[in-house]
Every structure is written in C-alpha cells, then in structure tokens.
Amino acid sequence: MNDNDIDFTAIETPCLILDRERLGKNAKRFLDIAKGHKVALRTHLKTVKSVAVAKILTDNDPTAKITVSTLLEAEYFSSYGFKDILYAVGIGPNKFARVAALQNRHAARIMLITDNVPMAHSAAAFAGIHGVSFDFLIEIDSGDHRSGVLPDSDSLLEVAQVLHDSKAINLCGVLTHAGQSYSSNDKQAIAEIAEHERAAVVMAADRLMDMGVNSQVISMGSTPTVACARDLTGITEVRCGVYPFFDLDQYGRGICGYEDMALSVLATVTGHQREAGHLIIDAGGLALSKDISAQRFLPDAGYGYVCNAQSLERYLGLSVTALSQEHGKVAVRDAVLFDQLPIGAQLRVLPNHACFTAAAYPDYQLLERGELTACWPRVNGW
Amino acid sequence: MNDNDIDFTAIETPCLILDRERLGKNAKRFLDIAKGHKVALRTHLKTVKSVAVAKILTDNDPTAKITVSTLLEAEYFSSYGFKDILYAVGIGPNKFARVAALQNRHAARIMLITDNVPMAHSAAAFAGIHGVSFDFLIEIDSGDHRSGVLPDSDSLLEVAQVLHDSKAINLCGVLTHAGQSYSSNDKQAIAEIAEHERAAVVMAADRLMDMGVNSQVISMGSTPTVACARDLTGITEVRCGVYPFFDLDQYGRGICGYEDMALSVLATVTGHQREAGHLIIDAGGLALSKDISAQRFLPDAGYGYVCNAQSLERYLGLSVTALSQEHGKVAVRDAVLFDQLPIGAQLRVLPNHACFTAAAYPDYQLLERGELTACWPRVNGW
C-alpha cells in the first residue's frame, strides 16, 4: 500500500462504497439543471434510500419536495422532517391505512398517484369512511405505455372527475415518466422523448383546467430526460433518481461520464482458476444484482466493470462475467491479470444498475478525501 | 371472499408468503433422502436465512450440522445455539478476525473452505499470530470449474500440506459442489453428475489419507444432485439449500412438483393497460429479483408465474413479463383475464429463483392451515 492509498484492508467485503465528492458533483449538476429550467427538483429517493444522501440532494433544505418508491421510505424520510412527499407508484387498496397513519403521525402530506377509476373510488371511499384526506396526482402515459392514462383519453377525465368530486380528495395535478427514454443512447433522441413527455403531461393539465381543476403539480422525469430536456415550459417539477450515483447503465447511454459513477462494490479475490481462465471474487449475485440492463449499450458490461480498488480505473477488459449467490466469476483473457489481482487482493466493481445493486446492502461506506469516514444506513424493503 | 378463503386483505403488498405444510413436506423429503443414504444432511441455510425455518429443516435437533453463505448467517444461527457451522464460500483475508470473534463468543466451530495456497498460508499466519485455531475443508472442483482444486491435481496436495503443517489449523476434510447439475433437466443425467461429484470428492479424500490426513468431513451437494444421487458411498454429509422452498427453476428441472413450491410473493393489481395488453402489479424488480434462470427449462417463466392468490393455480399462460423497480408488468393475451384480475385484486407470484427473491424481504408471512399465523424474520446482508 502506498502512503496516499485508501485503506480498505480493515473492512469486510462485499460492501458498498459511496464517493462523497462524485455524489456532491452529481447532486449539484441536477440542482443546476432544475434551476436553469426554473422548475423544482423533486428528487426521487428510490435509489439512495438514505437521509444523509437526501440532505445533499436537497441542498439541506428541510422544506424540499421529495419522491419515494415505498411507504417505508415515506415513513423514514418524514421521520427526518421531510413533509412534502410524492409516493410515485400507483396506489393499491391495502396501502391507504398506512398512508393515513403516516400523514397523521408526522404531519406530512403524501401525494398518491393512480391511473384508474376503481382506485380513485376506493381512495375516496376510504377517506370518507375514516375521516381523512388524500392528495392525488393522475398518472399520464407519455409514450412508455407501462402505466398511466393517455393525455388525450376519456379515461383521464373519468379518473379526474371521481377524484375531483370527492370532498376527501385533493386533486393536485398530473405526473408522467417517459420510461422509453431508456431505449436510446442518443442525446438528441432523448431530448425528443423529453419534449414528448413534457407535451403530454402539460396537455393533460390543460384538459384538467378545462374541467376546473388547477394543477399545482405538473411533474415529469427520469434521469435521462431531465439531463437532456431543452425546454420544460409548463412543468412545475422534475423527478429523477439514479443521478446521485449513476452507473454503467447511465454511462453506456452517455448520461454521465466515467468519473461521475459514485457507487462501487468493494470485493476480494478469493480464488484463481487459471485453467478455466477466471478468478473468483466474493461479490456474487446478491452483492451485485442480476440486472443486465447496462449490456444494451455497453455489451461488455457483464454484471459490472472490474476496477482498481484505489483508482477505479478498469482492469483491461475485465467484467464480472457470471454470478452465483455469493460468488462472482471474472473471465481473464490476459494471464498477467492474475498477477495484478493476486488472491486476497481487493478490487471495486462499478455496478450495472445502482438501484438494484444498492438494494442488497444495509448501508454505505462513505469515501471522502481518500478515507472511509462514515457509515450511512439505507432503508430497504417496503 | 368465500368462507374458506385465506384472508390476505389485511396485509400490505408486496410480501413473501411461506406455506408451512409444503415447507414441512420438503424438509422431510430431504431428511429422508439423507437417512436413506446414511449420510448427514448439513442443510444450507443460504436460501431460508431464518432460524424458525432452520429448526424445521433440522428436525429440531440443536446439535445439527448447518451450512451458511455469509458470516452474518453464522453469527445469527450460532446465537440460536447451532454450534457446527460450515461457511461454504471461499474465505478471504478480511474475514478471519470476525470468524475468530464468533467462535470465541458462541463457543461454535465455523468450518472454513479454501482452494488455494495463499489463503491457506494467510489463515495459518492469522491463527498463529492471534492464538486462535480454524477448521478447514479443501474445496474440490468436481466438474463445475467455478472454484476448487481438481481431485487429481498437485494443487490439492499443496493446499493440504500448508493446512496440515499449521498447528493452528485443523484440516477436517474436503467439500465439493457440482454446480453443473443446473445445466440439465434430465434426472438420469443429473444422477450421473451426482456420481461424478461423489467420486471426485471421495478421490480427494483418499489422496489426503495417503498423506496422513483423515477426512472427518467428505461433503458434496446441490439440491438437484442430492435429489437424484443413487449412491453416496464414501460421503459423510450432503449440502443443499433451495429444497425447503423450491421455485420455478427447480420445477422446470423436474426436481420438485408444482405443489411443492412453498414460497410465493403476494401482490396487488394496481392498473390495467388494456390497449397495451398488460396489467400492472405492485411487485417489481426488487420484489421478485431479476433472476431469469428458470427460463432455461421453462421458457414461459418470465419473472415468475402469476397465480390465484387462494389456490396458487396459475392463471392461464400468465407470467410477469417485465420489471421496473416497483412495477411488475403482466402481459395479458386473453382479455377475459382483466375481468378475473380486476384493479385492486390480489394474486400470488411463484418466483423464478427463491434464493434471490427472498433476499429482498425482511421476513416471511407464514401460511398455515389457511391462515397467516406468524411473521418469521430473515437475516439478509453480510
């Protein structure tokens, strides 16, 4: 070990390393993008699931708007003082009681979303019976066709009418997510998808206005479309989630540079199989996840790039090529790499998809100015 | 809801449902297999990660031998009284201190494994310096070529010599895992792989005997090879892990029947996209995992079979066909299924790979005689 080297020897592997400087730079980049467009950044905390990271992403503003993907996240972040929370996954009937309890306990507002009449009725009925109120956005399909009503559909007005008619429901506006932005690695094409996303959700808001509903919230976003959008006229806020960490999936799409990737998995070489042509590391399928989305635009991504633990430079051509539960296999074509990575050596893996890789870990080891300075817990599960 | 229906309405989704009766039947089947072969079943707790399940798998024998995949599991199970623990993943240098502390704290023995001279030296050096001792098995490659030394190799004797020469190391024997058993769905072929696995590890033990090492432990196993093996002569114990729950991966290989699958994910329909031809459930990539191993022998497995929440019968041709973090997409070809699965309805998903799906959950909801009777915690992470 050289004098300037990060000392990873004392920590057990596999573990999740978070680079504070890169995180800060990514946070600032997206705060600046939102500021430039004069929209709010309602950061999506589904990837980071950590209040320490959330504070950085919101520039320590306790009144900041946030987005979550689970009610457990909503409970966790509201317990730390966040009060304006969007739960951006279509609501189901078995979650109303928990939402109501949470709003009551923390004096927070949890904005819910739906795209259909049955859930709108169900929410109105629950709220009426229990003497509570819910804030709602209607989910708009802006071309991804995963979920949402089309902005020019009758369904939009039908859902809106049910929510608008209920005294217990506050219809706050519309939201969309152009997930089809993940189908391209061309910034021009992604900018066009962003424009489509913007136009769809603004059109939906206009149609609600015609029926007397003034949308306080007109929300769109994904990391690629927010990064590439040219114009956000009519939008009040944007949501994105993976930008704090980035990953090979975003790198392969050109949404971030190599040195923006802030999350890595520290692992140890536990075996050499010289005849079979691979080495074994102690980061397997649970430690890295089996997500292969990055392979679409980065065919050699494997299950992550294998990098020097100190510099995060990739070892020549090395990826994690196969996974079992606790074993990662790294195919080695050039035998000299066995000498560079002796048994017992540590390395870092840049993950394919940060949201999935991070989900297996209870916490982050924070790397700051060449030292591990803190352990930041995550809130996993539902 | 009918009178005899299981009442799932009070629990939030997604959650993990464990069928007590199926679990008990699977546990008995493998205890009987081991008994029939006159070998010990050292059950691998990497899948279940639960002491309540471990007690069933070991027939409530507190002296039972167990296998684990993480040191956190070793700590957890030893805290419940299990003392004879095999940590069946190649050891790395940053784990010795924790193993030593654990042995000291719980008066348990943690058997470690390695396949190489550097780790053998490293373990001997650590043990010598710290005045502790370690039990070791040598990992044998019985044809999977993931890890291990070949049974007829010089490497076997070299590793054995280092371990045998150390006063602080107790070389207890040999272990192998014929992971190539997962390449077949033909029981005859798997039985041949099991025989290869047996012969390889027995040969390794014989060669150790020639150098004066008497193997107390000669261990092999995977769920498929233990299920299909015809002869286990020379073996002292078998390891397998997924059999308590089974999954579509094992079902597709014919290792279990449809009604043996004990683990399922309860989910709720949160949207209909009739034009796009799918419905949305609230079990996404985190709730189901992105493991697609079952698709090899069950091409329509998708990310899991979509089943009636009451009967676990599969809805005609339905699978989870795409995943995002918290959304599961279920392609629907027959429009009548939208009526059978209205928005708000609950269903259960039979997972592809139980080890990966279960890893996202903090606990199991135990289903027993048609009722949810308990919540059993899991020990995730490292």
Coordinates of N, CA and C in Angstrom, one line a residue, chain A residues 150-259:
Chain A
L150 N -53.7 8.0 -21.2 CA -53.2 8.8 -22.3 C -53.7 10.2 -22.1
P151 N -52.9 11.2 -22.5 CA -53.3 12.6 -22.1 C -54.6 13.1 -22.9
D152 N -54.8 12.5 -24.0 CA -56.0 12.9 -24.8 C -57.2 11.9 -24.7
S153 N -57.1 11.0 -23.6 CA -58.1 10.0 -23.5 C -59.3 10.5 -22.7
D154 N -60.4 9.8 -22.9 CA -61.6 10.0 -22.0 C -61.2 9.5 -20.6
S155 N -60.4 8.5 -20.5 CA -60.1 7.9 -19.1 C -59.5 9.0 -18.2
L156 N -58.7 9.9 -18.8 CA -58.1 11.0 -17.9 C -59.3 11.8 -17.2
L157 N -60.3 12.1 -18.0 CA -61.3 12.9 -17.5 C -62.2 12.1 -16.5
E158 N -62.4 10.9 -16.8 CA -63.2 10.0 -15.9 C -62.5 9.9 -14.5
V159 N -61.2 9.6 -14.5 CA -60.5 9.5 -13.3 C -60.5 10.8 -12.5
A160 N -60.3 11.9 -13.3 CA -60.2 13.2 -12.7 C -61.6 13.6 -12.1
Q161 N -62.6 13.2 -12.7 CA -64.0 13.5 -12.2 C -64.2 12.9 -10.9
V162 N -63.8 11.6 -10.8 CA -64.1 10.9 -9.5 C -63.3 11.5 -8.4
L163 N -62.0 11.9 -8.6 CA -61.2 12.5 -7.6 C -61.7 13.9 -7.3
H164 N -62.0 14.6 -8.3 CA -62.5 16.0 -8.1 C -63.8 16.0 -7.3
D165 N -64.6 15.1 -7.6 CA -66.0 15.0 -6.9 C -65.9 14.7 -5.4
S166 N -64.8 14.1 -5.0 CA -64.7 13.6 -3.6 C -64.2 14.8 -2.7
K167 N -65.0 15.0 -1.7 CA -64.5 16.1 -0.7 C -63.3 15.7 0.0
A168 N -63.0 14.4 0.1 CA -61.9 13.9 0.9 C -60.6 13.9 0.1
I169 N -60.7 14.1 -1.2 CA -59.5 14.0 -2.1 C -59.2 15.4 -2.6
N170 N -57.9 15.7 -2.6 CA -57.4 16.9 -3.2 C -56.7 16.6 -4.5
L171 N -57.3 16.8 -5.6 CA -56.6 16.5 -6.9 C -55.6 17.6 -7.2
C172 N -54.3 17.3 -7.1 CA -53.2 18.3 -7.1 C -52.6 18.4 -8.5
G173 N -52.9 17.5 -9.4 CA -52.3 17.7 -10.7 C -52.0 16.4 -11.4
V174 N -50.9 16.4 -12.2 CA -50.6 15.2 -13.1 C -49.1 14.9 -13.1
L175 N -48.8 13.7 -13.4 CA -47.4 13.2 -13.4 C -47.2 12.3 -14.5
T176 N -46.0 12.2 -15.0 CA -45.6 11.2 -16.0 C -44.2 10.8 -15.9
H177 N -43.9 9.7 -16.5 CA -42.5 9.2 -16.6 C -42.3 8.5 -17.9
A178 N -41.4 9.1 -18.7 CA -41.2 8.6 -20.1 C -40.1 7.6 -20.0
G179 N -40.5 6.4 -19.5 CA -39.5 5.3 -19.4 C -38.9 4.9 -20.7
Q180 N -39.5 5.2 -21.8 CA -39.0 4.9 -23.1 C -37.6 5.6 -23.4
S181 N -37.3 6.6 -22.5 CA -36.0 7.3 -22.7 C -34.9 6.3 -22.5
Y182 N -35.2 5.1 -21.9 CA -34.1 4.1 -21.7 C -33.8 3.3 -22.9
S183 N -34.6 3.6 -24.0 CA -34.4 2.8 -25.2 C -33.3 3.4 -26.1
S184 N -32.8 4.5 -25.7 CA -31.9 5.2 -26.6 C -30.6 5.7 -25.9
N185 N -29.5 5.7 -26.6 CA -28.3 6.3 -26.1 C -27.9 7.6 -26.9
D186 N -28.9 8.1 -27.6 CA -28.6 9.3 -28.4 C -29.3 10.5 -27.8
K187 N -28.5 11.5 -27.4 CA -29.0 12.6 -26.6 C -30.1 13.4 -27.4
Q188 N -29.9 13.5 -28.7 CA -30.9 14.2 -29.5 C -32.3 13.4 -29.4
A189 N -32.2 12.1 -29.5 CA -33.4 11.3 -29.4 C -34.0 11.4 -28.0
I190 N -33.2 11.4 -27.0 CA -33.7 11.5 -25.6 C -34.3 12.9 -25.4
A191 N -33.7 13.9 -26.0 CA -34.3 15.2 -25.9 C -35.7 15.3 -26.5
E192 N -35.8 14.6 -27.6 CA -37.2 14.5 -28.3 C -38.2 13.8 -27.4
I193 N -37.7 12.7 -26.7 CA -38.6 12.0 -25.8 C -39.0 12.9 -24.6
A194 N -38.0 13.7 -24.2 CA -38.3 14.6 -23.1 C -39.4 15.6 -23.5
E195 N -39.3 16.1 -24.7 CA -40.3 17.0 -25.2 C -41.6 16.4 -25.3
H196 N -41.7 15.1 -25.7 CA -42.9 14.4 -25.8 C -43.5 14.2 -24.4
E197 N -42.6 13.9 -23.4 CA -43.0 13.7 -22.0 C -43.6 15.0 -21.5
R198 N -42.9 16.1 -21.8 CA -43.4 17.5 -21.4 C -44.8 17.8 -22.0
A199 N -44.8 17.6 -23.3 CA -46.1 18.0 -24.0 C -47.3 17.2 -23.5
A200 N -47.0 15.9 -23.2 CA -48.1 15.0 -22.8 C -48.7 15.4 -21.5
V201 N -47.8 15.7 -20.5 CA -48.3 16.0 -19.2 C -48.9 17.4 -19.1
V202 N -48.3 18.3 -19.9 CA -48.9 19.7 -20.0 C -50.3 19.6 -20.6
M203 N -50.4 18.8 -21.7 CA -51.7 18.7 -22.3 C -52.7 18.1 -21.3
A204 N -52.3 17.2 -20.5 CA -53.2 16.6 -19.5 C -53.7 17.7 -18.5
A205 N -52.7 18.5 -18.1 CA -53.0 19.6 -17.1 C -54.0 20.6 -17.8
D206 N -53.8 20.9 -19.0 CA -54.7 21.8 -19.7 C -56.1 21.2 -19.7
R207 N -56.2 19.9 -20.0 CA -57.6 19.4 -20.1 C -58.2 19.4 -18.7
L208 N -57.4 19.2 -17.6 CA -58.0 19.3 -16.3 C -58.4 20.7 -16.0
M209 N -57.7 21.7 -16.5 CA -58.0 23.1 -16.3 C -59.4 23.3 -16.9
D210 N -59.6 22.7 -18.1 CA -60.9 22.9 -18.7 C -62.1 22.4 -17.9
M211 N -61.8 21.4 -17.0 CA -62.9 21.0 -16.1 C -62.8 21.6 -14.8
G212 N -62.0 22.7 -14.6 CA -62.0 23.4 -13.4 C -61.0 23.0 -12.4
V213 N -60.0 22.1 -12.8 CA -59.0 21.7 -11.9 C -57.7 22.4 -12.2
N214 N -57.2 23.1 -11.2 CA -55.9 23.8 -11.4 C -54.8 23.0 -10.9
S215 N -53.9 22.5 -11.8 CA -52.8 21.6 -11.3 C -51.7 22.4 -10.7
Q216 N -51.6 22.2 -9.3 CA -50.4 22.8 -8.7 C -49.1 22.0 -9.1
V217 N -49.3 20.7 -9.4 CA -48.1 19.9 -9.7 C -48.3 19.4 -11.1
I218 N -47.3 19.7 -11.9 CA -47.2 19.1 -13.3 C -45.8 18.5 -13.4
S219 N -45.7 17.2 -13.2 CA -44.4 16.6 -12.9 C -44.0 15.6 -14.0
M220 N -42.8 15.6 -14.4 CA -42.3 14.7 -15.3 C -40.9 14.2 -14.9
G221 N -40.3 13.2 -15.6 CA -38.9 13.0 -15.3 C -38.5 11.6 -15.3
S222 N -37.2 11.5 -15.6 CA -36.3 10.3 -15.5 C -35.0 11.0 -15.5
T223 N -34.0 10.3 -15.1 CA -32.6 10.9 -15.2 C -32.2 11.2 -16.6
P224 N -32.5 10.3 -17.6 CA -32.1 10.7 -19.0 C -32.9 11.9 -19.5
T225 N -34.2 12.0 -19.3 CA -34.9 13.1 -19.9 C -34.7 14.4 -19.2
V226 N -34.5 14.4 -17.9 CA -34.1 15.6 -17.2 C -32.8 16.1 -17.7
A227 N -31.8 15.2 -17.9 CA -30.5 15.6 -18.3 C -30.5 16.2 -19.7
C228 N -31.4 15.7 -20.5 CA -31.3 16.1 -22.0 C -32.4 17.1 -22.4
A229 N -33.4 17.4 -21.5 CA -34.5 18.2 -22.0 C -34.0 19.6 -22.3
R230 N -34.6 20.2 -23.4 CA -34.2 21.5 -23.8 C -35.2 22.6 -23.3
D231 N -36.4 22.1 -23.1 CA -37.5 23.1 -22.7 C -38.4 22.4 -21.7
L232 N -38.7 23.0 -20.6 CA -39.6 22.5 -19.6 C -40.8 23.4 -19.4
T233 N -41.1 24.2 -20.4 CA -42.3 25.1 -20.2 C -43.5 24.4 -19.8
G234 N -44.2 24.9 -18.7 CA -45.4 24.3 -18.3 C -45.2 23.3 -17.2
I235 N -44.0 22.8 -17.0 CA -43.7 21.8 -15.9 C -43.4 22.6 -14.6
T236 N -43.9 22.0 -13.5 CA -43.6 22.6 -12.2 C -42.5 22.0 -11.5
E237 N -42.3 20.7 -11.8 CA -41.2 20.0 -11.1 C -40.8 18.7 -11.8
V238 N -39.5 18.3 -11.6 CA -39.0 17.1 -12.3 C -38.6 16.1 -11.2
R239 N -38.6 14.8 -11.6 CA -38.2 13.7 -10.8 C -37.2 12.9 -11.5
C240 N -36.1 12.6 -10.7 CA -35.1 11.6 -11.2 C -34.5 11.0 -10.0
G241 N -33.9 9.8 -10.2 CA -33.5 9.0 -9.0 C -32.1 8.5 -9.1
V242 N -31.6 8.1 -10.3 CA -30.3 7.4 -10.3 C -29.1 8.3 -10.4
Y243 N -29.4 9.6 -10.8 CA -28.3 10.6 -11.0 C -27.4 10.8 -9.8
P244 N -27.8 10.6 -8.5 CA -26.8 10.8 -7.5 C -25.6 9.9 -7.6
F245 N -25.9 8.6 -8.0 CA -24.8 7.6 -8.1 C -24.4 7.4 -9.5
F246 N -25.3 7.4 -10.4 CA -25.1 6.9 -11.8 C -24.6 5.5 -11.8
D247 N -24.4 4.9 -12.9 CA -24.0 3.5 -13.0 C -23.6 3.2 -14.5
L248 N -23.3 2.0 -14.8 CA -22.9 1.6 -16.1 C -24.0 1.8 -17.1
D249 N -25.2 1.6 -16.6 CA -26.4 1.8 -17.5 C -26.5 3.2 -18.0
Q250 N -26.3 4.2 -17.1 CA -26.3 5.6 -17.5 C -25.1 6.0 -18.3
Y251 N -23.9 5.4 -17.9 CA -22.7 5.7 -18.6 C -22.8 5.2 -20.0
G252 N -23.3 4.0 -20.2 CA -23.5 3.5 -21.6 C -24.4 4.3 -22.5
R253 N -25.3 5.0 -21.8 CA -26.2 5.9 -22.6 C -25.6 7.3 -22.7
G254 N -24.4 7.6 -22.2 CA -23.8 8.9 -22.3 C -24.4 9.9 -21.4
I255 N -25.2 9.5 -20.4 CA -25.8 10.5 -19.5 C -24.8 11.0 -18.4
C256 N -23.8 10.2 -18.2 CA -22.8 10.6 -17.3 C -21.4 10.2 -17.8
G257 N -20.4 10.8 -17.3 CA -19.0 10.4 -17.6 C -18.6 9.2 -16.7
Y258 N -17.4 8.6 -17.1 CA -16.9 7.5 -16.3 C -16.6 8.0 -14.9
E259 N -16.1 9.2 -14.7 CA -15.7 9.6 -13.4 C -16.9 10.2 -12.6

